[in-house]
mmCIF file of N, CA and C in Angstrom:
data_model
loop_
_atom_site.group_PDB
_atom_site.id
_atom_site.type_symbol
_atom_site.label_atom_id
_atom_site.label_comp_id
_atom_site.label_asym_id
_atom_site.label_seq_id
_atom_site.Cartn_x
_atom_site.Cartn_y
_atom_site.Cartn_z
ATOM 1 N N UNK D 299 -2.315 -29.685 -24.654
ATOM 2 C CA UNK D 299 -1.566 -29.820 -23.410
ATOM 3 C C UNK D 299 -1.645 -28.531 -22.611
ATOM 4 N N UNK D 300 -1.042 -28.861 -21.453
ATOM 5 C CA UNK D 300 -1.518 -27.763 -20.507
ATOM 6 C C UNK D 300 -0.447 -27.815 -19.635
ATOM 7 N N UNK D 301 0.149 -26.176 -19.336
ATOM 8 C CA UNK D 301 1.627 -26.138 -18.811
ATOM 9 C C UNK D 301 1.348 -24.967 -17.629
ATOM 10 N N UNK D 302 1.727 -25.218 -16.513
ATOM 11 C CA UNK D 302 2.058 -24.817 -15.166
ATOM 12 C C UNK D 302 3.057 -24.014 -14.933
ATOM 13 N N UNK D 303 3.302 -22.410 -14.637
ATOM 14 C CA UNK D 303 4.259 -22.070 -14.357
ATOM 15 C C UNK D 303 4.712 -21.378 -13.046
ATOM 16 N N UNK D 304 5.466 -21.959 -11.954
ATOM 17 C CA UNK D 304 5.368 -20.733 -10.627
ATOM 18 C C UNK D 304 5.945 -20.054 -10.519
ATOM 19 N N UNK D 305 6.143 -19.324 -9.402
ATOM 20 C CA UNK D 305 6.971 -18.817 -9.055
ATOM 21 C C UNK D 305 6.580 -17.825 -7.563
ATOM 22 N N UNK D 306 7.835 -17.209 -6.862
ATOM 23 C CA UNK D 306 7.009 -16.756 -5.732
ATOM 24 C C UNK D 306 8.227 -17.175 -4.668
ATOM 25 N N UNK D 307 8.719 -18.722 -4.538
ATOM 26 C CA UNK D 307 9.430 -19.381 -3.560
ATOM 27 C C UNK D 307 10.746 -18.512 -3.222
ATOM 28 N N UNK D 308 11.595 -18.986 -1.587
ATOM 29 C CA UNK D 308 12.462 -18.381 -1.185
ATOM 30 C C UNK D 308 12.890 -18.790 0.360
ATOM 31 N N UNK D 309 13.491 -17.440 0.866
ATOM 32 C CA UNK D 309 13.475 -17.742 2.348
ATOM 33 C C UNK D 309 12.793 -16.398 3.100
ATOM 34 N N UNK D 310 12.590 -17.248 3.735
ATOM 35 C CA UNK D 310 11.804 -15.837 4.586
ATOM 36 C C UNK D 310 12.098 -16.368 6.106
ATOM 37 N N UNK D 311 11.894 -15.359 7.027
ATOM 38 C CA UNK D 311 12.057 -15.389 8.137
ATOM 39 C C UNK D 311 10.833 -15.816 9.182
ATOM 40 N N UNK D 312 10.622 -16.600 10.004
ATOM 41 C CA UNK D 312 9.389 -16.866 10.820
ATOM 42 C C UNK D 312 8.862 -15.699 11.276
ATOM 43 N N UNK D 313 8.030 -15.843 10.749
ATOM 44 C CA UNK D 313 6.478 -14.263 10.856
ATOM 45 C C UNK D 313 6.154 -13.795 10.089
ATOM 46 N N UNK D 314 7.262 -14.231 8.885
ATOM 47 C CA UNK D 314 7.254 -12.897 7.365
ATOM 48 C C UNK D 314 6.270 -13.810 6.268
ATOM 49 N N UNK D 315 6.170 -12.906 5.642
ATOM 50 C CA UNK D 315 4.881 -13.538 4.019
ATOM 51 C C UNK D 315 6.096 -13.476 3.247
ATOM 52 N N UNK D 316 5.005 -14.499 2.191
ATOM 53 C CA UNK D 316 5.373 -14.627 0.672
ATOM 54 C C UNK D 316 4.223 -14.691 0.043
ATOM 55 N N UNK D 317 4.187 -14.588 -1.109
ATOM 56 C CA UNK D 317 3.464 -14.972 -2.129
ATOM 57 C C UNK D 317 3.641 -15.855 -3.606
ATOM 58 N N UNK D 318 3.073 -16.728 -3.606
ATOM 59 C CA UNK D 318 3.219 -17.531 -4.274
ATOM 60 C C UNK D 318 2.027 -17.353 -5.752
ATOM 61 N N UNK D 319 2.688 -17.256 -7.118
ATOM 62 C CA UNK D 319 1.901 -17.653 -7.972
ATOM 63 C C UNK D 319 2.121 -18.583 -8.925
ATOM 64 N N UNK D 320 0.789 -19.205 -9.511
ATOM 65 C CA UNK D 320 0.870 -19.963 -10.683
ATOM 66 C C UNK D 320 0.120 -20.207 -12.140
ATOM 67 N N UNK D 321 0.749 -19.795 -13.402
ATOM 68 C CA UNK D 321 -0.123 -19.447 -14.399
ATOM 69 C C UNK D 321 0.146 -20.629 -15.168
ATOM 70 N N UNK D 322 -1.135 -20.606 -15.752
ATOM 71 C CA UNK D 322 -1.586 -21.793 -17.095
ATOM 72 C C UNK D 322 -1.547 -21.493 -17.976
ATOM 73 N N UNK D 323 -1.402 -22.459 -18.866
ATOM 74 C CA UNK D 323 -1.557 -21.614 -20.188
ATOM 75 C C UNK D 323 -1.374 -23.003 -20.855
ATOM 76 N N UNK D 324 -1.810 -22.682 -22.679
ATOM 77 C CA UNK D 324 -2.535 -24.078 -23.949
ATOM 78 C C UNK D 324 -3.543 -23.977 -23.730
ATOM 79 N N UNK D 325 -3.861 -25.713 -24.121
ATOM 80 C CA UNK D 325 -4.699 -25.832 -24.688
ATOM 81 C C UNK D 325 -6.053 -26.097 -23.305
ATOM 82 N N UNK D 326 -6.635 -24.811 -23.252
ATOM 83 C CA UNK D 326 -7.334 -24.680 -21.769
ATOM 84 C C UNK D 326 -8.901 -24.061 -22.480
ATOM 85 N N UNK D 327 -9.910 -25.358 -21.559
ATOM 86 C CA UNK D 327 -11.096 -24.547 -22.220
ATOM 87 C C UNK D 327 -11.879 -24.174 -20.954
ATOM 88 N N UNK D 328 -11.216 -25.268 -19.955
ATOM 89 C CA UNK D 328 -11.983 -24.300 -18.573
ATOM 90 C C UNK D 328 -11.025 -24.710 -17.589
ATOM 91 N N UNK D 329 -11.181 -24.267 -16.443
ATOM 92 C CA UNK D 329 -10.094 -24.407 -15.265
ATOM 93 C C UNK D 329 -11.133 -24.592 -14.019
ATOM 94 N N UNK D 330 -11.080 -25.768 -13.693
ATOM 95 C CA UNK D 330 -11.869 -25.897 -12.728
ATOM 96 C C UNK D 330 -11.475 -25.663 -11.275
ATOM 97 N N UNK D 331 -10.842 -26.815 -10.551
ATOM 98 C CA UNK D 331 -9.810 -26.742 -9.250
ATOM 99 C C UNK D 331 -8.324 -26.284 -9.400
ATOM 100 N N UNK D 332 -8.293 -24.842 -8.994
ATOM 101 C CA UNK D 332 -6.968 -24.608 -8.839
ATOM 102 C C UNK D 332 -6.173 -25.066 -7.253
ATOM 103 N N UNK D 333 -5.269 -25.443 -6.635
ATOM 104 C CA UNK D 333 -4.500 -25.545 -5.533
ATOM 105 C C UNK D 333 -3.572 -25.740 -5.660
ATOM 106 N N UNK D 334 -2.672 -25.525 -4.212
ATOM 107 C CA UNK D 334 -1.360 -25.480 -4.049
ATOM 108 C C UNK D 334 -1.298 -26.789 -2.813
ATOM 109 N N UNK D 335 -0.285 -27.459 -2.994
ATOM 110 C CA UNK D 335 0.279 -28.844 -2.164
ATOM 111 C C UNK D 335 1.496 -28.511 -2.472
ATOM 112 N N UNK D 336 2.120 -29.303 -0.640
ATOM 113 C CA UNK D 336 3.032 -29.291 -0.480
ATOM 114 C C UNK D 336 3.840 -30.338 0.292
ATOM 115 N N UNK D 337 5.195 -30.460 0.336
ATOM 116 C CA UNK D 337 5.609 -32.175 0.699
ATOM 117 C C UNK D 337 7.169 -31.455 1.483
ATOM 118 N N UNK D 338 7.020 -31.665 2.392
ATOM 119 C CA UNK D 338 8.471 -31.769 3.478
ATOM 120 C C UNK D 338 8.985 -32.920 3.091
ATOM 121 N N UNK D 339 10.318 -32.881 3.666
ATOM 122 C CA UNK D 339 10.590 -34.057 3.363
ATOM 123 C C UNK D 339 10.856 -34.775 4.554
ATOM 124 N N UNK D 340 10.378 -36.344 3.939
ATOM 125 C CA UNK D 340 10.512 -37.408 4.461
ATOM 126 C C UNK D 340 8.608 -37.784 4.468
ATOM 127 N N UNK D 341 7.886 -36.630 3.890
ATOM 128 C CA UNK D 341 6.523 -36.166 4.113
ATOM 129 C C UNK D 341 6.055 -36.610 2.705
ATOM 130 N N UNK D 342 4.585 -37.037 2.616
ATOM 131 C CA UNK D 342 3.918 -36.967 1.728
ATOM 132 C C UNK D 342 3.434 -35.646 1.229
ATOM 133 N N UNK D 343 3.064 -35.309 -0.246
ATOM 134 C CA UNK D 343 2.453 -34.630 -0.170
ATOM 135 C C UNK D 343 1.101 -34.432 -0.106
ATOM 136 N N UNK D 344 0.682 -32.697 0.538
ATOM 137 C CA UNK D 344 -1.079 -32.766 1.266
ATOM 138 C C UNK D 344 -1.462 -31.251 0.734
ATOM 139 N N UNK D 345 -2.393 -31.490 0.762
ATOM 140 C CA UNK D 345 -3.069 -30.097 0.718
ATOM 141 C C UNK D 345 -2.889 -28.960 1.136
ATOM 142 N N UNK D 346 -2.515 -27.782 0.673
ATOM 143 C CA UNK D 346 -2.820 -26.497 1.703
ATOM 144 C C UNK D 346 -4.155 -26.002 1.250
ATOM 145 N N UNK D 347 -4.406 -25.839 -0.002
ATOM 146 C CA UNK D 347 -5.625 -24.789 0.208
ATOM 147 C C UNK D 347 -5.857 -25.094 -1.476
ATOM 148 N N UNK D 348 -7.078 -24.788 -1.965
ATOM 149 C CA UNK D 348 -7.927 -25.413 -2.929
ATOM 150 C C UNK D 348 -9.342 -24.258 -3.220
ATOM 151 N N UNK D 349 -9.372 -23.430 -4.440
ATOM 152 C CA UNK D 349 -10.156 -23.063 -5.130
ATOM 153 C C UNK D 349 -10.994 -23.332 -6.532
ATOM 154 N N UNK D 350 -11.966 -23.390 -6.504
ATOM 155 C CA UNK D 350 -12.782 -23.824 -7.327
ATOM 156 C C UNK D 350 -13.113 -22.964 -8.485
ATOM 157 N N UNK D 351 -13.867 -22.917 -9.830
ATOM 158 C CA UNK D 351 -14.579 -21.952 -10.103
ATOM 159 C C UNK D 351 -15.367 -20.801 -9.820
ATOM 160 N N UNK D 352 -15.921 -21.290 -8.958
ATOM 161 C CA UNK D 352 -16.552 -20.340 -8.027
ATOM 162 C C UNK D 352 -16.572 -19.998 -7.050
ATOM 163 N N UNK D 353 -15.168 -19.627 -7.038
ATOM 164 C CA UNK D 353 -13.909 -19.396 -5.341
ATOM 165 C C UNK D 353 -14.467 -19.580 -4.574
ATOM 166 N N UNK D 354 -15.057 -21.210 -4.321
ATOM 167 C CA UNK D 354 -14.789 -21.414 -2.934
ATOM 168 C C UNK D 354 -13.681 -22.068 -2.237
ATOM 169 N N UNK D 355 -13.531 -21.821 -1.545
ATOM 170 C CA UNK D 355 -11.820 -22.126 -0.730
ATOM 171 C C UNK D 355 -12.288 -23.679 0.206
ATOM 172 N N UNK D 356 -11.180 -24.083 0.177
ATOM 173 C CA UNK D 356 -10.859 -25.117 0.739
ATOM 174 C C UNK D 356 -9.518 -25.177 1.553
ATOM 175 N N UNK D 357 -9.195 -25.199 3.066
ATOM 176 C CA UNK D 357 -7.464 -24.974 3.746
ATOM 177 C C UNK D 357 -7.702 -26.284 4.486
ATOM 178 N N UNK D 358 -6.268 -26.526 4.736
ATOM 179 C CA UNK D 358 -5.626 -27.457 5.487
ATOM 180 C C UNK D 358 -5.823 -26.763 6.899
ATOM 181 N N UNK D 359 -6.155 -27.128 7.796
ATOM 182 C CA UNK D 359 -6.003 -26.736 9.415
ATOM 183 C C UNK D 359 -4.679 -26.227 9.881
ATOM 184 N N UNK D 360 -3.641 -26.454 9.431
ATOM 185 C CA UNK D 360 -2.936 -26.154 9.610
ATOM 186 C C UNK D 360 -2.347 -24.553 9.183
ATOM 187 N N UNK D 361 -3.069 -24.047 8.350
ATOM 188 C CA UNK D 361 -2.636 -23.056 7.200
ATOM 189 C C UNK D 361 -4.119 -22.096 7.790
ATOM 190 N N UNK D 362 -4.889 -22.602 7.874
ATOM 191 C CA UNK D 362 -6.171 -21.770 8.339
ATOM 192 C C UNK D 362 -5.904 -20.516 9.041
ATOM 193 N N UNK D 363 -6.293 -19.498 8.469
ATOM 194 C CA UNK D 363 -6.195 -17.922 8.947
ATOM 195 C C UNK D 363 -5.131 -17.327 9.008
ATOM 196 N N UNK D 364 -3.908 -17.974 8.157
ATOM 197 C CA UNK D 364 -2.173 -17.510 7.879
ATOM 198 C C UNK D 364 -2.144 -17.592 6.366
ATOM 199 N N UNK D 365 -3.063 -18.330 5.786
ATOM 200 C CA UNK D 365 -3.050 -18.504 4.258
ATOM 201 C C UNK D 365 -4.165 -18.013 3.744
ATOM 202 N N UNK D 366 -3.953 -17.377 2.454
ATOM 203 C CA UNK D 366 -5.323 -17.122 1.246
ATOM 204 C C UNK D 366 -5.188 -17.472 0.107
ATOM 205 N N UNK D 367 -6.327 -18.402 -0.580
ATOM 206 C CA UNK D 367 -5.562 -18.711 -1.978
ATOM 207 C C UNK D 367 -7.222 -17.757 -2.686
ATOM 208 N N UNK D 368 -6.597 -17.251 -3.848
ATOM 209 C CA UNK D 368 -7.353 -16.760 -4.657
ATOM 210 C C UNK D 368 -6.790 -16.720 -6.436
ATOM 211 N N UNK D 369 -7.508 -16.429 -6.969
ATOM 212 C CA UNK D 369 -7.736 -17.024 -8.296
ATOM 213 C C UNK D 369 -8.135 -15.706 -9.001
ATOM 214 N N UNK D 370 -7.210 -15.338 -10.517
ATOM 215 C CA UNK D 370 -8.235 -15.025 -11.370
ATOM 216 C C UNK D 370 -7.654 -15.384 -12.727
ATOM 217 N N UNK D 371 -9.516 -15.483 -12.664
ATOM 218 C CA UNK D 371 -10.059 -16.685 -14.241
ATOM 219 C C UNK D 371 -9.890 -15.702 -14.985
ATOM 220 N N UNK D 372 -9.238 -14.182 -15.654
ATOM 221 C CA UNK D 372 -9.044 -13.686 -16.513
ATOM 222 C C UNK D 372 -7.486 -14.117 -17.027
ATOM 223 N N UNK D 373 -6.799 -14.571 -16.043
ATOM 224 C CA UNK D 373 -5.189 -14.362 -16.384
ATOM 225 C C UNK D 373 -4.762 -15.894 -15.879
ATOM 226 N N UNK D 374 -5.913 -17.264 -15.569
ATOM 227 C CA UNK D 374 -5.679 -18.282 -15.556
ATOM 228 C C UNK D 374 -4.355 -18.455 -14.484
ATOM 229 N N UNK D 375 -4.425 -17.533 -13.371
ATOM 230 C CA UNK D 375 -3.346 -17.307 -12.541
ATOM 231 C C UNK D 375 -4.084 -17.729 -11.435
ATOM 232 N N UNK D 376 -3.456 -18.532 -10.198
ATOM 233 C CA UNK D 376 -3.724 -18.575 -8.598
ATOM 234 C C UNK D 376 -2.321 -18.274 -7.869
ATOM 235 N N UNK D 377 -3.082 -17.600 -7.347
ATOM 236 C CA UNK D 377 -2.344 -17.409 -5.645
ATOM 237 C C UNK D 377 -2.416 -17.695 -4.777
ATOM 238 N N UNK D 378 -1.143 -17.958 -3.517
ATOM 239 C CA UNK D 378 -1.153 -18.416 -2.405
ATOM 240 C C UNK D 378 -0.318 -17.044 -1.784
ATOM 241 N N UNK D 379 -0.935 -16.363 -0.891
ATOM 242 C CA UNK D 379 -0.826 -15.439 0.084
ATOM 243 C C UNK D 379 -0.241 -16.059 1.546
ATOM 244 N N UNK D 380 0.612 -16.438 1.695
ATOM 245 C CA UNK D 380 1.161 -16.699 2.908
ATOM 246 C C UNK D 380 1.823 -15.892 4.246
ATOM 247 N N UNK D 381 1.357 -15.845 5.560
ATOM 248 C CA UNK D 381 1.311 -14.611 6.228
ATOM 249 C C UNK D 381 1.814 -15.165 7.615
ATOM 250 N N UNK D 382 2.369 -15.020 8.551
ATOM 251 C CA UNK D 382 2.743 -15.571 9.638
ATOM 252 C C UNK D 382 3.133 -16.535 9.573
ATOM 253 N N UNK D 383 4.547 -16.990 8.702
ATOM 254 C CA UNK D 383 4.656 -18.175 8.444
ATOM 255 C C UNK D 383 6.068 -18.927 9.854
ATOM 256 N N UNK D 384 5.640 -20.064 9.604
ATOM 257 C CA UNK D 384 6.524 -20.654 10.562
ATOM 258 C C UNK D 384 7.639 -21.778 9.848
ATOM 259 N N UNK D 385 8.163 -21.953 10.706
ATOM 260 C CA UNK D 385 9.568 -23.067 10.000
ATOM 261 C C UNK D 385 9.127 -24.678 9.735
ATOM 262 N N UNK D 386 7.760 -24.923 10.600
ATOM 263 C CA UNK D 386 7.523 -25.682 9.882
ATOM 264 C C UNK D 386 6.439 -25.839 8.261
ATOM 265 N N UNK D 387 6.482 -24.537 7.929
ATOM 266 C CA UNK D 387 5.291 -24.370 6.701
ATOM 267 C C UNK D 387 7.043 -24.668 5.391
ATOM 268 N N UNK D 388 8.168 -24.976 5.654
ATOM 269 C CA UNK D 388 8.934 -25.441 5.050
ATOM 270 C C UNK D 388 8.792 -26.275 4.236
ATOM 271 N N UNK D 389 8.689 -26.217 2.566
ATOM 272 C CA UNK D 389 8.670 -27.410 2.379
ATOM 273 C C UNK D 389 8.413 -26.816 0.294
ATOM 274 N N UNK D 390 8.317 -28.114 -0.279
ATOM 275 C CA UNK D 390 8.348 -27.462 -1.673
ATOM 276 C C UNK D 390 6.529 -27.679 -1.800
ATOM 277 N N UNK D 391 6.320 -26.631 -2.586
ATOM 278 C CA UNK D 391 4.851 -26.142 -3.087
ATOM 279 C C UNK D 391 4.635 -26.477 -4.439
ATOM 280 N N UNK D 392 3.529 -27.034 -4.532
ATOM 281 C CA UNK D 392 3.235 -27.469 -5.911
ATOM 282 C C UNK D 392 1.919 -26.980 -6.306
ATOM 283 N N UNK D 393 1.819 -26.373 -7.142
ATOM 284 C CA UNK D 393 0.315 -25.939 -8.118
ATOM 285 C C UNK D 393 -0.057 -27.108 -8.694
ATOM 286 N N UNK D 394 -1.493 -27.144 -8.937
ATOM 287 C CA UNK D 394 -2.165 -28.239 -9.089
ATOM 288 C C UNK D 394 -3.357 -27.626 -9.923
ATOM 289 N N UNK D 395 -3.748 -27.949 -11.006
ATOM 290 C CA UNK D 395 -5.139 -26.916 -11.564
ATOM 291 C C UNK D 395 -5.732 -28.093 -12.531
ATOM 292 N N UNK D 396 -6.562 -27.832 -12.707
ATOM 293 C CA UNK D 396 -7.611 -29.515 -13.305
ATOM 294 C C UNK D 396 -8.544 -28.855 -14.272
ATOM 295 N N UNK D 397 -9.333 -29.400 -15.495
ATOM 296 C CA UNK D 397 -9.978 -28.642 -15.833
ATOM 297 C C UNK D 397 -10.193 -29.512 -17.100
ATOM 298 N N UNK D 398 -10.921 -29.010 -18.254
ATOM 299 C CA UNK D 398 -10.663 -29.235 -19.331
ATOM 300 C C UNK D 398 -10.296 -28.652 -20.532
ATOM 301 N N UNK D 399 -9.615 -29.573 -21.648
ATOM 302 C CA UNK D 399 -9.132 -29.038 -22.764
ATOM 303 C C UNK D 399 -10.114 -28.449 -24.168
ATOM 304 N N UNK D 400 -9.661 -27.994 -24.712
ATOM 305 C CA UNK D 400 -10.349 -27.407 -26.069
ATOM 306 C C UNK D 400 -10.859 -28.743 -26.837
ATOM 307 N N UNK D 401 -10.411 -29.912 -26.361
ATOM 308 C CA UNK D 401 -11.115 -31.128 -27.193
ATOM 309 C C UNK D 401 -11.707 -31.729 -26.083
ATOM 310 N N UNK D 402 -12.077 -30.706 -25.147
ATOM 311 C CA UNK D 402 -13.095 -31.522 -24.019
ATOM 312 C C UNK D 402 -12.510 -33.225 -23.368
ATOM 313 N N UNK D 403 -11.091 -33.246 -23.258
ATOM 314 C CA UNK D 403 -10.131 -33.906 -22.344
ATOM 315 C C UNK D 403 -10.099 -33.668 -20.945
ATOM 316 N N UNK D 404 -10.149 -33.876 -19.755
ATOM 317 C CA UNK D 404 -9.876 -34.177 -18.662
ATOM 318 C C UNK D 404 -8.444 -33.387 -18.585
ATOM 319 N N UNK D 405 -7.795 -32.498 -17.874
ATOM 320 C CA UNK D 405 -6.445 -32.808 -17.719
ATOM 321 C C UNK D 405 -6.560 -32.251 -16.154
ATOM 322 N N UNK D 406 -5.230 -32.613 -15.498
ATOM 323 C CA UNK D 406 -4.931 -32.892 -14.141
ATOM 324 C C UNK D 406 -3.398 -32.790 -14.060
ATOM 325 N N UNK D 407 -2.814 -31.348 -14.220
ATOM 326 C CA UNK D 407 -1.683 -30.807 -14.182
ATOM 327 C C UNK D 407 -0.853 -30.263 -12.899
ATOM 328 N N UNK D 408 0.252 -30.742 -12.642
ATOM 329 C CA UNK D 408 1.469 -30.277 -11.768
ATOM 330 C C UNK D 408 2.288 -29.549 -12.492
ATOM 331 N N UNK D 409 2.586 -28.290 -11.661
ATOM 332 C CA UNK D 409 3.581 -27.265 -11.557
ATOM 333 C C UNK D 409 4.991 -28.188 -10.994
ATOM 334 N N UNK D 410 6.719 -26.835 -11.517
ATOM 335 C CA UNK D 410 7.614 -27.946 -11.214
ATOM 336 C C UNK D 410 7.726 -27.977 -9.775
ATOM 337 N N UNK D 411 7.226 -27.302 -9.107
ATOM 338 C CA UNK D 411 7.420 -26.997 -7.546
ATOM 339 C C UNK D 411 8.458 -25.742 -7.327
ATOM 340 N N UNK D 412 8.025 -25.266 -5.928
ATOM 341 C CA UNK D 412 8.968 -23.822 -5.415
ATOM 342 C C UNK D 412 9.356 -24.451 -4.281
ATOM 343 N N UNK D 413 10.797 -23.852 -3.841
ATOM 344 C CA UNK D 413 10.680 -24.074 -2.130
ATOM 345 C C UNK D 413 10.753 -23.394 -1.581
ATOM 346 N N UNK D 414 10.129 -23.413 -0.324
ATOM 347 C CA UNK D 414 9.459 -22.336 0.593
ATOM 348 C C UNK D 414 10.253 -22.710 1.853
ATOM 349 N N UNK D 415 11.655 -21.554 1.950
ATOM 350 C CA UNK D 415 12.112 -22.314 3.301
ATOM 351 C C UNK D 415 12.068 -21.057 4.589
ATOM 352 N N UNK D 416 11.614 -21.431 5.950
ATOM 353 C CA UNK D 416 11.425 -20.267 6.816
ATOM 354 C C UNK D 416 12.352 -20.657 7.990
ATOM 355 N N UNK D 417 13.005 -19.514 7.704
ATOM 356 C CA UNK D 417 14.508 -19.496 9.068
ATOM 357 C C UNK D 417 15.154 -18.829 9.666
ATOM 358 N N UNK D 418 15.280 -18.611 10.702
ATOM 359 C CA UNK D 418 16.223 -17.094 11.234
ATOM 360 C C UNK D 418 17.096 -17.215 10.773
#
């Protein structure tokens, strides 16, 4: 099994950063797609931003050039760098990391979620 842990969430003020991380850990033999999603409410949840093995990035349009997600495969940790944030980037954040297990299983794991609220 394979367990998700974040942390990072809060309040911040419109303009201000946070940073968001999330570590793995078990039974992990590779880590393929790490990302972070997120769901307002009354909202589905969608994508913000998506790294691969071989950090390439993937953002939501919305998040493009205010967000950075980066990864390292030594400490099975990702980050979400959040920078000019606005009141509507409100909402709970979820880590998401995929990969496979030491018995060469599939797994496709959620974090418990943070919330990320931005407000004067």
């Amino acid at each position: 099994q394979v367990q998700l842990v974040e942390s990072g969430g809060g309040l911040v003020q419109p303009g201000g950063s946070l940073e968001l991380s999330c570590t793995a850990s078990g039974s992990i033999y590779t880590i393929n797609a790490m990302g972070w999603y997120r769901q307002a409410p009354g909202k589905e949840r969608a994508l913000v931003a998506r790294v691969t093995s071989g950090h390439s990035t993937d953002y939501a349009e919305a998040v493009k050039g205010r967000f950075t997600i980066s990864r390292d495969n030594g400490l099975n940790t990702v980050y979400l760098q959040m920078s000019s944030l606005k009141p509507e980037d409100t909402a709970v954040y979820y880590c998401n990391v995929m990969g496979y297990t030491q018995v060469r299983e599939v797994y496709d794991v959620w974090g418990q979620g943070t919330q990320v609220t931005v407000s004067s």
